[in-house]
PDB file of C-alpha atoms in Angstrom:
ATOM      1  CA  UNK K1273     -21.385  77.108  -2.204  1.00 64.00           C
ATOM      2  CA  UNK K1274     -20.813  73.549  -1.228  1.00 67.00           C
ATOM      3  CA  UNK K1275     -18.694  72.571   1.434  1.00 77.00           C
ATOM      4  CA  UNK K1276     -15.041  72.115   0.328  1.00 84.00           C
ATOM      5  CA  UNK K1277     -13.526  68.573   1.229  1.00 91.00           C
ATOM      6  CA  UNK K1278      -9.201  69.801   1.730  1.00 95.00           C
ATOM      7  CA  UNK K1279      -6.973  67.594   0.293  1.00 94.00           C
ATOM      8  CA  UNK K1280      -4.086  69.883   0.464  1.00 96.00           C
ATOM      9  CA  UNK K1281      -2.165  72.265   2.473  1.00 97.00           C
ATOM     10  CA  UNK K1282       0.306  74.352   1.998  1.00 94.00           C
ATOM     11  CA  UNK K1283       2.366  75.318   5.685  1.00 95.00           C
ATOM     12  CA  UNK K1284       3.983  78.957   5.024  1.00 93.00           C
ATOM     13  CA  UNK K1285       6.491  79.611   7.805  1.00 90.00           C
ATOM     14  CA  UNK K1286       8.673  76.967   9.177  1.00 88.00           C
ATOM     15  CA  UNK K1287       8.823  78.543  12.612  1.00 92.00           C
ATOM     16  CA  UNK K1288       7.638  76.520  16.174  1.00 95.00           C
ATOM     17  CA  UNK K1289       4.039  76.284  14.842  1.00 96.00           C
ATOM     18  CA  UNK K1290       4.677  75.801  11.195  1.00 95.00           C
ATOM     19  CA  UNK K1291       7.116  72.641  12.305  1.00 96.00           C
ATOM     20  CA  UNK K1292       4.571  71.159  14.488  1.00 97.00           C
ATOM     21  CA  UNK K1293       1.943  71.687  12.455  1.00 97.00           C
ATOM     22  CA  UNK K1294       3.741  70.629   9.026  1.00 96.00           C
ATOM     23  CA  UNK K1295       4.703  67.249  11.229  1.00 96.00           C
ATOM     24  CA  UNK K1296       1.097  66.458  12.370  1.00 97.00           C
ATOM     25  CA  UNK K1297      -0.479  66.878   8.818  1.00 97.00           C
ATOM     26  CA  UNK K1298       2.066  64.450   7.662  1.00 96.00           C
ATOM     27  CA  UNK K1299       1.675  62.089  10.500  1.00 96.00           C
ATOM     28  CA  UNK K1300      -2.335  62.201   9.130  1.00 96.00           C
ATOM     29  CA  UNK K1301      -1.679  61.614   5.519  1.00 96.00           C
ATOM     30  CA  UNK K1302      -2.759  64.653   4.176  1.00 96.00           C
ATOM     31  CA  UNK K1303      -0.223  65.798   0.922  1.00 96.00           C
ATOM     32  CA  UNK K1304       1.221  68.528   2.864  1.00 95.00           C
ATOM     33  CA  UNK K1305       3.677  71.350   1.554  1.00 91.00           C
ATOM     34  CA  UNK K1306       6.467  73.879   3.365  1.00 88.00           C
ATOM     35  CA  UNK K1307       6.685  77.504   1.688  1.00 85.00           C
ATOM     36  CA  UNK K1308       9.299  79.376   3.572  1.00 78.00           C
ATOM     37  CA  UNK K1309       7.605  82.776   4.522  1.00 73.00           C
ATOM     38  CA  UNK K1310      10.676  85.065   3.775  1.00 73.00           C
ATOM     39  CA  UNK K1311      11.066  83.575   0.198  1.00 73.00           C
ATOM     40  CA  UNK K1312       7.666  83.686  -0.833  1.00 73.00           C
ATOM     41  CA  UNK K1313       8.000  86.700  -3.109  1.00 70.00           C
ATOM     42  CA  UNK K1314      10.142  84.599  -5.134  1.00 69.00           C
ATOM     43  CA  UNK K1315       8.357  81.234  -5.761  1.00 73.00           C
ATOM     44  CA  UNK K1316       5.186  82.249  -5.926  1.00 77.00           C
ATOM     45  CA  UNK K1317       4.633  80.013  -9.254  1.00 75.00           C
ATOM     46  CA  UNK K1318       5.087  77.020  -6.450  1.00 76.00           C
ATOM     47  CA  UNK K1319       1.881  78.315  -4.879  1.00 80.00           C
ATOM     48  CA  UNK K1320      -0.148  78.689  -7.820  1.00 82.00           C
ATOM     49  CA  UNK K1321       1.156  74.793  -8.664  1.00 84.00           C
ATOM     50  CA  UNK K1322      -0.641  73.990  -4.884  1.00 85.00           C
ATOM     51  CA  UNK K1323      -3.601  76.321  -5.588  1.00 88.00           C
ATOM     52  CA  UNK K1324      -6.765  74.300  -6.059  1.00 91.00           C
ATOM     53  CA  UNK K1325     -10.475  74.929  -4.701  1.00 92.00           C
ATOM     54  CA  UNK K1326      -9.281  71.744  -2.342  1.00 94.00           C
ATOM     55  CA  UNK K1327      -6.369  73.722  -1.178  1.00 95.00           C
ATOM     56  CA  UNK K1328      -5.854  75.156   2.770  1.00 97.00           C
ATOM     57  CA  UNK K1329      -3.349  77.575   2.857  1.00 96.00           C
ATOM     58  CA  UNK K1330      -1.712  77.895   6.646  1.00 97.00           C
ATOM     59  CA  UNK K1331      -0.136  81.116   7.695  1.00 96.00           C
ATOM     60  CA  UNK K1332       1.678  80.126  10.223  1.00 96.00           C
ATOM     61  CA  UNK K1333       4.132  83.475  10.904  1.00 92.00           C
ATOM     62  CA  UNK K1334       4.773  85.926  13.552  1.00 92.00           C
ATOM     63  CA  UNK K1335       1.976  88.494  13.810  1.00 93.00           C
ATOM     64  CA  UNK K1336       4.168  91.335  12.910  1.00 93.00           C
ATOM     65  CA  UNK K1337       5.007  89.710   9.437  1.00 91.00           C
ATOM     66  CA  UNK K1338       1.361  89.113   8.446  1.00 93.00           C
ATOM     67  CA  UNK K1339       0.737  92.303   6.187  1.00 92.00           C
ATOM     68  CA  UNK K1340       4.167  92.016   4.778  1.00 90.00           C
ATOM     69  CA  UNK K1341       3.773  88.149   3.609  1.00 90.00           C
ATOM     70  CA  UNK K1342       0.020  88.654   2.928  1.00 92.00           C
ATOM     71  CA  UNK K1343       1.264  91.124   0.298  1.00 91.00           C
ATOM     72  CA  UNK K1344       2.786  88.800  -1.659  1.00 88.00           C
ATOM     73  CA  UNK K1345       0.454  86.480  -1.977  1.00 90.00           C
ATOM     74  CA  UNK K1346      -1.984  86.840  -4.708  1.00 90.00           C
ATOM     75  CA  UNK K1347      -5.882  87.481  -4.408  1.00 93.00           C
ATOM     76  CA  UNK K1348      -7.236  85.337  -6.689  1.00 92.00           C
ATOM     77  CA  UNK K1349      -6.562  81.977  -4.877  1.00 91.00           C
ATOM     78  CA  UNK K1350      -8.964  79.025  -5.090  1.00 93.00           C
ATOM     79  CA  UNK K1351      -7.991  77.760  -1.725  1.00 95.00           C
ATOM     80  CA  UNK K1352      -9.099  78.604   1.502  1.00 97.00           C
ATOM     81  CA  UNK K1353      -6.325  81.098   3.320  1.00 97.00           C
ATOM     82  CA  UNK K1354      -5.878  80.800   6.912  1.00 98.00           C
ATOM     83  CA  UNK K1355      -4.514  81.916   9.451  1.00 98.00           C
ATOM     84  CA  UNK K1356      -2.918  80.716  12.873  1.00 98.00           C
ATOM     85  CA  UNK K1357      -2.730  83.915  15.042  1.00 97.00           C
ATOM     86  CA  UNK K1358      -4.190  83.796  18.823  1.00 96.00           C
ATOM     87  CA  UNK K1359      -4.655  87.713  18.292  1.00 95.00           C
ATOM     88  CA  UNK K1360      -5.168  88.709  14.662  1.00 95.00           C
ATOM     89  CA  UNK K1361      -8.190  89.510  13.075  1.00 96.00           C
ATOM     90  CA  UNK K1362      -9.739  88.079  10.598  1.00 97.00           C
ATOM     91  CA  UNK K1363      -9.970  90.987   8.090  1.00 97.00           C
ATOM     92  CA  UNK K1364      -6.236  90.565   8.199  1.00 97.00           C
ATOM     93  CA  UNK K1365      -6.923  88.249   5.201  1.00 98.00           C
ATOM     94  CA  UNK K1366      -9.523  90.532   3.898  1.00 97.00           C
ATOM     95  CA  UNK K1367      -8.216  90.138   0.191  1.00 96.00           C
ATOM     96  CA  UNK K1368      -8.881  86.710  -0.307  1.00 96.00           C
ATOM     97  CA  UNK K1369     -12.538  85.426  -1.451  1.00 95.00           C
ATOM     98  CA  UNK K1370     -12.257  82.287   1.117  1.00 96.00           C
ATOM     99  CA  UNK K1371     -10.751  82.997   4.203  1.00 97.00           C
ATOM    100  CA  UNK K1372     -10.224  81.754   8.035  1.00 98.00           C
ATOM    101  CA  UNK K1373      -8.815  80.734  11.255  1.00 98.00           C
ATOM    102  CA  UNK K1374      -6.956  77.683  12.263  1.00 98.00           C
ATOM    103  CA  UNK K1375      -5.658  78.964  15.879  1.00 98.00           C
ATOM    104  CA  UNK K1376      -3.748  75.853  17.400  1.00 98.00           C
ATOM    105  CA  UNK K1377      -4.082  76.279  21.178  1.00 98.00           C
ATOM    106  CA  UNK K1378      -0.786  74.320  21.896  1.00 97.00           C
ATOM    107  CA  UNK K1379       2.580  75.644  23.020  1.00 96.00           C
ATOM    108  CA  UNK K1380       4.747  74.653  20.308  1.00 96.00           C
ATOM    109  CA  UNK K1381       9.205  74.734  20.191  1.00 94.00           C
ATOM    110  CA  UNK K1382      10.142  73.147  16.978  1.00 92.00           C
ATOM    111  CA  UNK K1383      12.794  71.320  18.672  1.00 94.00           C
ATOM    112  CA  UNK K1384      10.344  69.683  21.349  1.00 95.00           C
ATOM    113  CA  UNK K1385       8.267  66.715  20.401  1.00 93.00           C
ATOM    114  CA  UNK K1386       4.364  67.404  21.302  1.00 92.00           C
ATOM    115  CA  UNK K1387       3.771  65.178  24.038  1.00 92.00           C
ATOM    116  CA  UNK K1388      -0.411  65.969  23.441  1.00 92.00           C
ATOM    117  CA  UNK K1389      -1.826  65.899  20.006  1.00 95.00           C
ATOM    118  CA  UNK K1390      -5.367  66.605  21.096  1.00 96.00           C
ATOM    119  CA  UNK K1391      -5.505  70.252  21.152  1.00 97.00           C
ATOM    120  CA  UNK K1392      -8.100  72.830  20.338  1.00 98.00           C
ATOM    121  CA  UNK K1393      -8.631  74.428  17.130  1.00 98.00           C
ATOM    122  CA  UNK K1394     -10.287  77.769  17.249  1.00 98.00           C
ATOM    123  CA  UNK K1395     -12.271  78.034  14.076  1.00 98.00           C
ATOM    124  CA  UNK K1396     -13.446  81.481  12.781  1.00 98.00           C
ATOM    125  CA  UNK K1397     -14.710  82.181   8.713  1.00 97.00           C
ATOM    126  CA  UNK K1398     -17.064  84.624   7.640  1.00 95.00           C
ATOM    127  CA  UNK K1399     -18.685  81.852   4.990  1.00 95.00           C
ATOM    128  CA  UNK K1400     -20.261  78.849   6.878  1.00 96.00           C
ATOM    129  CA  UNK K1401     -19.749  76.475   3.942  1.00 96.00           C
ATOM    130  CA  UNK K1402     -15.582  77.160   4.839  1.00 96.00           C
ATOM    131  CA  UNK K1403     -16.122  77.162   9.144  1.00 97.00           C
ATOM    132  CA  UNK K1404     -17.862  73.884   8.624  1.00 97.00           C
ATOM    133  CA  UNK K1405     -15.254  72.582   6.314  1.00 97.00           C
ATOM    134  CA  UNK K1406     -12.479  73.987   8.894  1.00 98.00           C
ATOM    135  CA  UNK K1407     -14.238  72.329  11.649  1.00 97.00           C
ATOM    136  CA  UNK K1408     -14.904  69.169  10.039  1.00 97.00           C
ATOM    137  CA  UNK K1409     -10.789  69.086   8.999  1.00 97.00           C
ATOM    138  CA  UNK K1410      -9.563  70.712  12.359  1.00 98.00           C
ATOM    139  CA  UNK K1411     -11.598  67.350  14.447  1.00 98.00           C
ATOM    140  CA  UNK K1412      -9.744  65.121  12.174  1.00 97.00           C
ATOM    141  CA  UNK K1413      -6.261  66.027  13.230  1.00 97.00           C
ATOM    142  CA  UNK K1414      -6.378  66.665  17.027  1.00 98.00           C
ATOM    143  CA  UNK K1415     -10.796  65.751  17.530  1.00 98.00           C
ATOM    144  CA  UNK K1416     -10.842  69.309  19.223  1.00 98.00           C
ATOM    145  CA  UNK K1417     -12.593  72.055  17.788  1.00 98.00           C
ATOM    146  CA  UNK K1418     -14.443  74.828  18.360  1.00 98.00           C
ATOM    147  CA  UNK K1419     -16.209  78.139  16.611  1.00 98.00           C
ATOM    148  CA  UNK K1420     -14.795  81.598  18.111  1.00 97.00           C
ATOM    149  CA  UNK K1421     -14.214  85.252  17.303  1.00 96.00           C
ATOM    150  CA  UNK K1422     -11.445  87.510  17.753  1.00 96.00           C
ATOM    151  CA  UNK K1423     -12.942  88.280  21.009  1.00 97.00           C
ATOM    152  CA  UNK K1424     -12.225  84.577  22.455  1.00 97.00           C
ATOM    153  CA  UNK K1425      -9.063  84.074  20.616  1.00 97.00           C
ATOM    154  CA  UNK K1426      -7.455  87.123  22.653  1.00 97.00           C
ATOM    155  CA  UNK K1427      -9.172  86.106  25.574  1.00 98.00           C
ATOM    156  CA  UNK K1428      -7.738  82.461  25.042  1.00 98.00           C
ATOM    157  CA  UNK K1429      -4.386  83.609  24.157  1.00 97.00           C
ATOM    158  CA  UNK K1430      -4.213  85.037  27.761  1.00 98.00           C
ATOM    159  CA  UNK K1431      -5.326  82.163  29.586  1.00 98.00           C
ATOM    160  CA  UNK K1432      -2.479  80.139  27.959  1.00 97.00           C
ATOM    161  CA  UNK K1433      -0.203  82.733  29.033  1.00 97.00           C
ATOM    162  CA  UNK K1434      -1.318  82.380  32.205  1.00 97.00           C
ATOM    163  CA  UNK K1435      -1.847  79.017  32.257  1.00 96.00           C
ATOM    164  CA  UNK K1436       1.638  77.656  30.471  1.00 97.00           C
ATOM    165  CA  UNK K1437       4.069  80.409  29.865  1.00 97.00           C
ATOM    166  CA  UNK K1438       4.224  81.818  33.231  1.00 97.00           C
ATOM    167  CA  UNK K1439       3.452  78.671  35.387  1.00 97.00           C
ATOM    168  CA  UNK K1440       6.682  77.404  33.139  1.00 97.00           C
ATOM    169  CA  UNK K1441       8.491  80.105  34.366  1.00 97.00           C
ATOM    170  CA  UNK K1442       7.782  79.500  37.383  1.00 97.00           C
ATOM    171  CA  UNK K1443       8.621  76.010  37.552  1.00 97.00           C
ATOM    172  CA  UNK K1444      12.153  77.514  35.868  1.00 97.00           C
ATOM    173  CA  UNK K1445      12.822  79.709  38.667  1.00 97.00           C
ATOM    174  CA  UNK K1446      11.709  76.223  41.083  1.00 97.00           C
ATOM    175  CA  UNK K1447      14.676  74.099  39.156  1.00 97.00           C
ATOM    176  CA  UNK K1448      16.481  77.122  39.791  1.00 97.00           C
ATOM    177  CA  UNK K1449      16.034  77.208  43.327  1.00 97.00           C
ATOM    178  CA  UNK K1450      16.965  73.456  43.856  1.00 97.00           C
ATOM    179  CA  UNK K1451      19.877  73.983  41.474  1.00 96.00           C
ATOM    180  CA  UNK K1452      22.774  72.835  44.018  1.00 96.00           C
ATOM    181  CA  UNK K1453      20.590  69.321  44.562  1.00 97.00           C
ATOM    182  CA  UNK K1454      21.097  66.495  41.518  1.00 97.00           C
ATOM    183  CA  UNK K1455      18.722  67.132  38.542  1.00 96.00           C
ATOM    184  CA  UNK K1456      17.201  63.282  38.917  1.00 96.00           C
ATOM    185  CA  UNK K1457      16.542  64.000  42.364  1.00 97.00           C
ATOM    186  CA  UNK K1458      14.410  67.686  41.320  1.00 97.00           C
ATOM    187  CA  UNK K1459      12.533  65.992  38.252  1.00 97.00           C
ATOM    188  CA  UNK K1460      11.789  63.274  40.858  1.00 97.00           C
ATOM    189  CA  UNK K1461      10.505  65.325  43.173  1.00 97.00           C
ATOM    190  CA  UNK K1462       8.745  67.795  41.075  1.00 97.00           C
ATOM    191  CA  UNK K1463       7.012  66.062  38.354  1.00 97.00           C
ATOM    192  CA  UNK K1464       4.332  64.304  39.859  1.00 97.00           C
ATOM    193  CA  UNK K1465       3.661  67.033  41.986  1.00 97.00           C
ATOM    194  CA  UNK K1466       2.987  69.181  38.790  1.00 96.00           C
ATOM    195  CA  UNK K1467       1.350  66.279  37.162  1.00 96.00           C
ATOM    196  CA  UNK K1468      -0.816  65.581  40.069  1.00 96.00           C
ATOM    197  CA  UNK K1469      -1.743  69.728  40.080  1.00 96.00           C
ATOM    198  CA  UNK K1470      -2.917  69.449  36.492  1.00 95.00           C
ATOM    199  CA  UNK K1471      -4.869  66.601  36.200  1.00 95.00           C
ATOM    200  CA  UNK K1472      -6.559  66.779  39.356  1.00 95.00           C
ATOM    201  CA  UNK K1473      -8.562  70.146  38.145  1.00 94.00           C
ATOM    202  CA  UNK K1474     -10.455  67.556  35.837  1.00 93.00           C
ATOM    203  CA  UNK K1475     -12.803  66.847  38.376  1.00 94.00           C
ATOM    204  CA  UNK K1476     -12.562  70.250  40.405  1.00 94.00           C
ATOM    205  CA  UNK K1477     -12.298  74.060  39.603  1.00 94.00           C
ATOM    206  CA  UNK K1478      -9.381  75.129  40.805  1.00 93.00           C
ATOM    207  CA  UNK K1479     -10.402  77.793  43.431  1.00 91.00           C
ATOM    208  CA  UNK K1480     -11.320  74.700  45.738  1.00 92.00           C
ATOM    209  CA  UNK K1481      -8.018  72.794  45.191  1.00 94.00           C
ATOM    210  CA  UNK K1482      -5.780  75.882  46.391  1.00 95.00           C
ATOM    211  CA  UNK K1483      -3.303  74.409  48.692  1.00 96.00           C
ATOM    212  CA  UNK K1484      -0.297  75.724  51.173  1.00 97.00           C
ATOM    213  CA  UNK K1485       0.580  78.325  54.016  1.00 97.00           C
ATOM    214  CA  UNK K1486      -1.361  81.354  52.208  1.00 97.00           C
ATOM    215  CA  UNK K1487      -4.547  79.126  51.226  1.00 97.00           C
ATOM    216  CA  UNK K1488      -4.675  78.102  55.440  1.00 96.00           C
ATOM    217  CA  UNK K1489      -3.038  81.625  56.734  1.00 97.00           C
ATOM    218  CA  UNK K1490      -0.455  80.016  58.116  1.00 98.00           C
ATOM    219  CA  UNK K1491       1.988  82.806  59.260  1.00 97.00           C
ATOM    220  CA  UNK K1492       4.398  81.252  60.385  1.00 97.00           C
ATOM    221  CA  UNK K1493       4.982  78.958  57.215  1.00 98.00           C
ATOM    222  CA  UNK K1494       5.480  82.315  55.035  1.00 98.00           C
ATOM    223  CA  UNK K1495       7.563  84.190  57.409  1.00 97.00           C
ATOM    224  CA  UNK K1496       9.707  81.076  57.172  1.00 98.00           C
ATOM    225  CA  UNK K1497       9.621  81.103  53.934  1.00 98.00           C
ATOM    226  CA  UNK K1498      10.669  84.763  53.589  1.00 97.00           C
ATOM    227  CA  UNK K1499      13.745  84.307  55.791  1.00 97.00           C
ATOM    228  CA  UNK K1500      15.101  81.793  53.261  1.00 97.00           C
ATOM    229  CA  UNK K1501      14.290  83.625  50.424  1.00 97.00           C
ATOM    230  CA  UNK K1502      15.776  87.301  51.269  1.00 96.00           C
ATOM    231  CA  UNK K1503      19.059  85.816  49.492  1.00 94.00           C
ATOM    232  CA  UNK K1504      17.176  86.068  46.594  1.00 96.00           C
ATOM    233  CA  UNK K1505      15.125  89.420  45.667  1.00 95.00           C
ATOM    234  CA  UNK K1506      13.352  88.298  42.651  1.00 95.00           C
ATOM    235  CA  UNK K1507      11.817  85.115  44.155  1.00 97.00           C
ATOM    236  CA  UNK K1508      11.255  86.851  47.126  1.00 97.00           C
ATOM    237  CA  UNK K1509       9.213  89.515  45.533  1.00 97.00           C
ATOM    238  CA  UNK K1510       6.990  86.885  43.185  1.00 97.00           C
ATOM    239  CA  UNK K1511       6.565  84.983  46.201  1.00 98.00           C
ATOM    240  CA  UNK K1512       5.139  87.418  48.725  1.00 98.00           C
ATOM    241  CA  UNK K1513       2.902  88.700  45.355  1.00 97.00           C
ATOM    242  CA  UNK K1514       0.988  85.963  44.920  1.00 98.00           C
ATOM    243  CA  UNK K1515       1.298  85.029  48.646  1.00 98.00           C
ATOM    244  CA  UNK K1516      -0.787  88.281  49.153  1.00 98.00           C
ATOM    245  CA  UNK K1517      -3.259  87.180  45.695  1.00 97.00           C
ATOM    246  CA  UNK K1518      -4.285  83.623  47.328  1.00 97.00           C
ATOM    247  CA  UNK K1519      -4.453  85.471  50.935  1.00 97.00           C
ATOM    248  CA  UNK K1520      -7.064  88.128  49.076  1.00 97.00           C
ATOM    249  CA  UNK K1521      -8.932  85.625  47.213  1.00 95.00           C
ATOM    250  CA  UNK K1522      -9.413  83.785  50.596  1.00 95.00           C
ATOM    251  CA  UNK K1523     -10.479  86.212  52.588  1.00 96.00           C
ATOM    252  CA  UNK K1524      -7.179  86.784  54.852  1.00 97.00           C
ATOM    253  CA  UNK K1525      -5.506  89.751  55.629  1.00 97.00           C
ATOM    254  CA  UNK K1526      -2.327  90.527  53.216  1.00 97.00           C
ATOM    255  CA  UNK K1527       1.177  90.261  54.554  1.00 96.00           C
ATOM    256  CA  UNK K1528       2.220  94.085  56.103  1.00 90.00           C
ATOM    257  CA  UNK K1529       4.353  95.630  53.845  1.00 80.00           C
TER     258      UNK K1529
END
């Protein structure tokens, strides 16, 4: 089999990453199509229009919806079906000849513009004619790519997690914190220390860049701290948890409990 050049996509699911990645495909000039997941049962003669051997299909739905919407759809498609998932397995798409992942390692709200456009792309096929065509598509829209199993996606999926959806909720409960001081004044004050955090660990690993009280042991910082905080129970418990982490990972005694 030769290696198949896309010149088509069809986007099924109009959700954060079906938006985002319906607007970026468009932005490239590829002839780009929406199917609405929910409704695919009932148009399916619009995806046998789309269907070519030039054709990549994008799943791009909640993982809990995958065998439902997969059913629809029927085997004998020329195109390569992929799909988007951080967690699912391949085998998910089991029935179709050419098959893959396309997993976008962004976080994506519809309703947000995507300040960075050079993401990875997690490739996985089990036909290298259709990972090297994946890859070779994939660099062209964001020039990130890489090969990786189910294994790495998961493990991926988790780092992002850790890495954006709790350090944003974090920063939520920080606004939150600040609340009775003007917004200007907090985005003033927080922003480029945030920016400063992340770009920073391009030239360092992060272990040696740990600053603040529980990175020195200073004692008397935290117990400050904690006084100010008993007010409010939730911050005070996140904050004397990962007080007690950074203490551990440097070697310092935890706080008593």
């Amino acid at each position: 089999m030769e290696q198949r050049v896309i010149r088509k996509v069809g986007v099924i699911g109009q959700g954060h990453v079906g938006t985002h990645l319906f607007d970026l495909l468009r932005e490239k000039g590829v002839s780009v199509h929406k199917l609405v997941a929910r409704q695919l049962k009932d148009c399916l003669d619009n995806v046998m229009r789309l269907d070519s051997e030039n054709t990549l299909w994008l799943l791009t739905i909640k993982d809990d919806a995958y065998e439902e919407v997969i059913s629809y759809i029927p085997a004998e498609l020329k195109g390569i079906m992929t799909h988007t998932s951080g967690t699912m397995h391949l085998d998910i798409l089991k029935k179709f000849r050419w098959r893959g992942v396309m997993y976008p390692f962004q976080t994506f709200r519809k309703e947000v513009p995507l300040h960075r456009k050079d993401f990875l792309f997690v490739i996985e096929s089990d036909h290298k004619e259709i990972e090297v065509s994946l890859m070779k598509f994939a660099l062209m829209l964001t020039g990130h790519a890489c090969v990786g199993d189910a294994i790495f996606r998961r493990r991926l999926h988790i780092a992002g997690i850790l890495t954006s959806n709790f350090v944003n909720y974090l920063i939520s409960l920080a606004w939150e914190w600040l609340s009775d001081y003007p917004s200007d004044l907090i985005q003033e004050a927080l922003i480029p220390l945030m920016i400063q955090t992340v770009e920073r660990i391009k030239d360092y690993e992060p272990f040696l860049l740990q600053t603040g009280p529980a990175a020195r042991n200073d004692r008397h910082v935290i117990q400050m701290h904690l006084d100010l905080l008993k007010t409010q129970p939730e911050l005070f418990e996140i904050y004397v948890f990962l007080t007690n982490r950074i203490l551990k990972k440097y070697g310092y005694p935890e706080l008593p409990k």
